[in-house]
Amino acid sequence: MTLAQRALERLQAWPDLMAGPASCGTGRALRSVRDEIVHFHSPRDVDLHLTRRAIQRFHYDLAGSSAIHLVPGSCWATVHLDCEADIDLLLSLVSIALKAHQTRPAGEEPGPAACNFHRVAVLPRDAVAGG
């Protein structure tokens, strides 16, 4: 079982998430009542739909992680799963995303609906670290 499959299995047990096809046309998605929250695109790459406020609030923490890739102007963060700790990170971020979407003021759009699929090139951590 891949890391993404393990993460998907764990998240599907959450009562606030429902599974279905990703709106981008590639992979599976988990959605809340209001919005798509997670897209599982490959055995290791997951797009997470955060709000603008959540990305602004946690920008430095997100940008400092080698597992997370941000695209300027996007409300989605790409999480690259290399180990079990990355699954735990993803689950924590999904919790933040759910809260951000639930507390989004009425009338405020969540941001562009297009996820980061094909907009992020993820390199293995060893390549990033120079070895």
Short mmCIF file of C-alpha atoms in Angstrom, two decimals:
data_model
loop_
_atom_site.label_atom_id
_atom_site.label_comp_id
_atom_site.label_asym_id
_atom_site.label_seq_id
_atom_site.Cartn_x
_atom_site.Cartn_y
_atom_site.Cartn_z
CA MET A 1 0.00 0.00 0.00
CA THR A 2 1.42 3.41 -0.97
CA LEU A 3 1.74 6.33 1.43
CA ALA A 4 -1.07 8.15 -0.39
CA GLN A 5 -3.32 5.10 -0.11
CA ARG A 6 -2.63 4.88 3.63
CA ALA A 7 -3.39 8.59 4.05
CA LEU A 8 -6.59 8.28 1.98
CA GLU A 9 -7.72 5.29 4.02
CA ARG A 10 -7.19 7.16 7.29
CA LEU A 11 -8.92 10.32 6.05
CA GLN A 12 -11.93 8.45 4.63
CA ALA A 13 -12.75 7.47 8.22
CA TRP A 14 -13.23 11.12 9.15
CA PRO A 15 -16.96 11.95 9.41
CA ASP A 16 -16.57 15.40 7.79
CA LEU A 17 -15.05 14.05 4.56
CA MET A 18 -16.66 12.29 1.59
CA ALA A 19 -14.75 10.53 -1.21
CA GLY A 20 -15.25 11.00 -4.93
CA PRO A 21 -13.42 11.80 -8.15
CA ALA A 22 -11.17 14.88 -8.16
CA SER A 23 -12.66 17.81 -10.07
CA CYS A 24 -9.36 18.25 -11.94
CA GLY A 25 -9.97 14.86 -13.54
CA THR A 26 -7.01 13.04 -11.99
CA GLY A 27 -7.21 10.88 -8.90
CA ARG A 28 -9.51 10.75 -5.89
CA ALA A 29 -10.77 13.66 -3.83
CA LEU A 30 -12.08 14.09 -0.34
CA ARG A 31 -14.52 16.91 0.16
CA SER A 32 -16.37 18.59 2.96
CA VAL A 33 -19.94 19.78 2.64
CA ARG A 34 -18.64 23.09 1.21
CA ASP A 35 -15.51 22.35 -0.79
CA GLU A 36 -13.03 19.81 -2.10
CA ILE A 37 -10.27 19.57 0.49
CA VAL A 38 -7.77 16.97 -0.76
CA HIS A 39 -6.80 15.53 -4.16
CA PHE A 40 -4.76 12.31 -4.28
CA HIS A 41 -2.94 12.46 -7.62
CA SER A 42 -0.21 9.85 -7.34
CA PRO A 43 1.25 7.34 -4.89
CA ARG A 44 3.15 10.21 -3.22
CA ASP A 45 1.64 13.57 -4.23
CA VAL A 46 -1.42 15.13 -2.64
CA ASP A 47 -2.93 18.56 -3.20
CA LEU A 48 -4.51 20.19 -0.16
CA HIS A 49 -7.05 22.99 -0.54
CA LEU A 50 -6.36 25.67 2.05
CA THR A 51 -7.96 29.11 2.13
CA ARG A 52 -5.97 32.27 1.39
CA ARG A 53 -6.13 33.17 5.07
CA ALA A 54 -4.75 29.79 6.15
CA ILE A 55 -1.89 29.98 3.66
CA GLN A 56 -1.09 33.54 4.75
CA ARG A 57 -1.25 32.58 8.41
CA PHE A 58 1.01 29.52 8.07
CA HIS A 59 3.07 30.64 5.05
CA TYR A 60 6.47 30.60 6.75
CA ASP A 61 5.85 27.22 8.37
CA LEU A 62 4.54 25.74 5.13
CA ALA A 63 7.36 27.20 3.04
CA GLY A 64 9.93 25.86 5.51
CA SER A 65 8.89 22.23 5.03
CA SER A 66 10.61 20.10 2.40
CA ALA A 67 7.38 18.09 2.08
CA ILE A 68 5.21 21.09 1.12
CA HIS A 69 5.25 23.03 -2.12
CA LEU A 70 3.34 26.29 -2.58
CA VAL A 71 2.39 27.86 -5.89
CA PRO A 72 2.08 31.68 -5.79
CA GLY A 73 -1.56 32.73 -6.02
CA SER A 74 -2.89 29.23 -5.40
CA CYS A 75 -5.04 28.23 -2.43
CA TRP A 76 -3.69 24.70 -2.74
CA ALA A 77 -0.52 23.26 -1.22
CA THR A 78 1.12 20.16 -2.65
CA VAL A 79 2.28 17.66 -0.04
CA HIS A 80 4.88 15.10 -1.09
CA LEU A 81 4.67 11.94 0.99
CA ASP A 82 8.08 10.37 1.58
CA CYS A 83 7.52 8.79 5.00
CA GLU A 84 4.93 8.12 7.72
CA ALA A 85 5.65 11.51 9.32
CA ASP A 86 4.46 13.16 6.09
CA ILE A 87 1.11 11.36 6.47
CA ASP A 88 0.82 12.78 9.99
CA LEU A 89 1.69 16.23 8.62
CA LEU A 90 -0.98 15.85 5.92
CA LEU A 91 -3.62 14.82 8.46
CA SER A 92 -2.80 17.85 10.61
CA LEU A 93 -3.04 20.13 7.58
CA VAL A 94 -6.35 18.57 6.52
CA SER A 95 -7.69 19.41 9.97
CA ILE A 96 -6.54 23.02 9.50
CA ALA A 97 -8.09 23.10 6.02
CA LEU A 98 -11.44 21.80 7.28
CA LYS A 99 -11.53 24.42 10.02
CA ALA A 100 -10.51 27.16 7.55
CA HIS A 101 -13.27 26.20 5.11
CA GLN A 102 -15.90 25.87 7.86
CA THR A 103 -15.09 29.27 9.34
CA ARG A 104 -14.73 31.09 6.02
CA PRO A 105 -17.05 34.09 6.10
CA ALA A 106 -20.21 33.75 4.03
CA GLY A 107 -19.74 35.14 0.55
CA GLU A 108 -15.94 34.83 0.67
CA GLU A 109 -14.76 32.61 -2.13
CA PRO A 110 -12.27 29.88 -1.21
CA GLY A 111 -9.96 30.96 -4.03
CA PRO A 112 -9.22 29.45 -7.44
CA ALA A 113 -10.70 25.97 -7.69
CA ALA A 114 -7.86 24.60 -9.83
CA CYS A 115 -5.49 22.48 -7.78
CA ASN A 116 -1.72 22.40 -8.32
CA PHE A 117 -1.68 19.23 -10.44
CA HIS A 118 0.81 19.76 -13.31
CA ARG A 119 1.84 23.10 -11.76
CA VAL A 120 4.33 21.64 -9.26
CA ALA A 121 7.41 19.55 -9.99
CA VAL A 122 8.29 17.61 -6.86
CA LEU A 123 11.88 16.48 -6.47
CA PRO A 124 12.89 13.73 -4.05
CA ARG A 125 14.21 15.15 -0.78
CA ASP A 126 17.63 13.61 -1.44
CA ALA A 127 17.92 15.68 -4.62
CA VAL A 128 16.85 18.84 -2.79
CA ALA A 129 19.39 18.20 -0.02
CA GLY A 130 22.13 17.80 -2.59
CA GLY A 131 22.73 14.12 -2.17
#
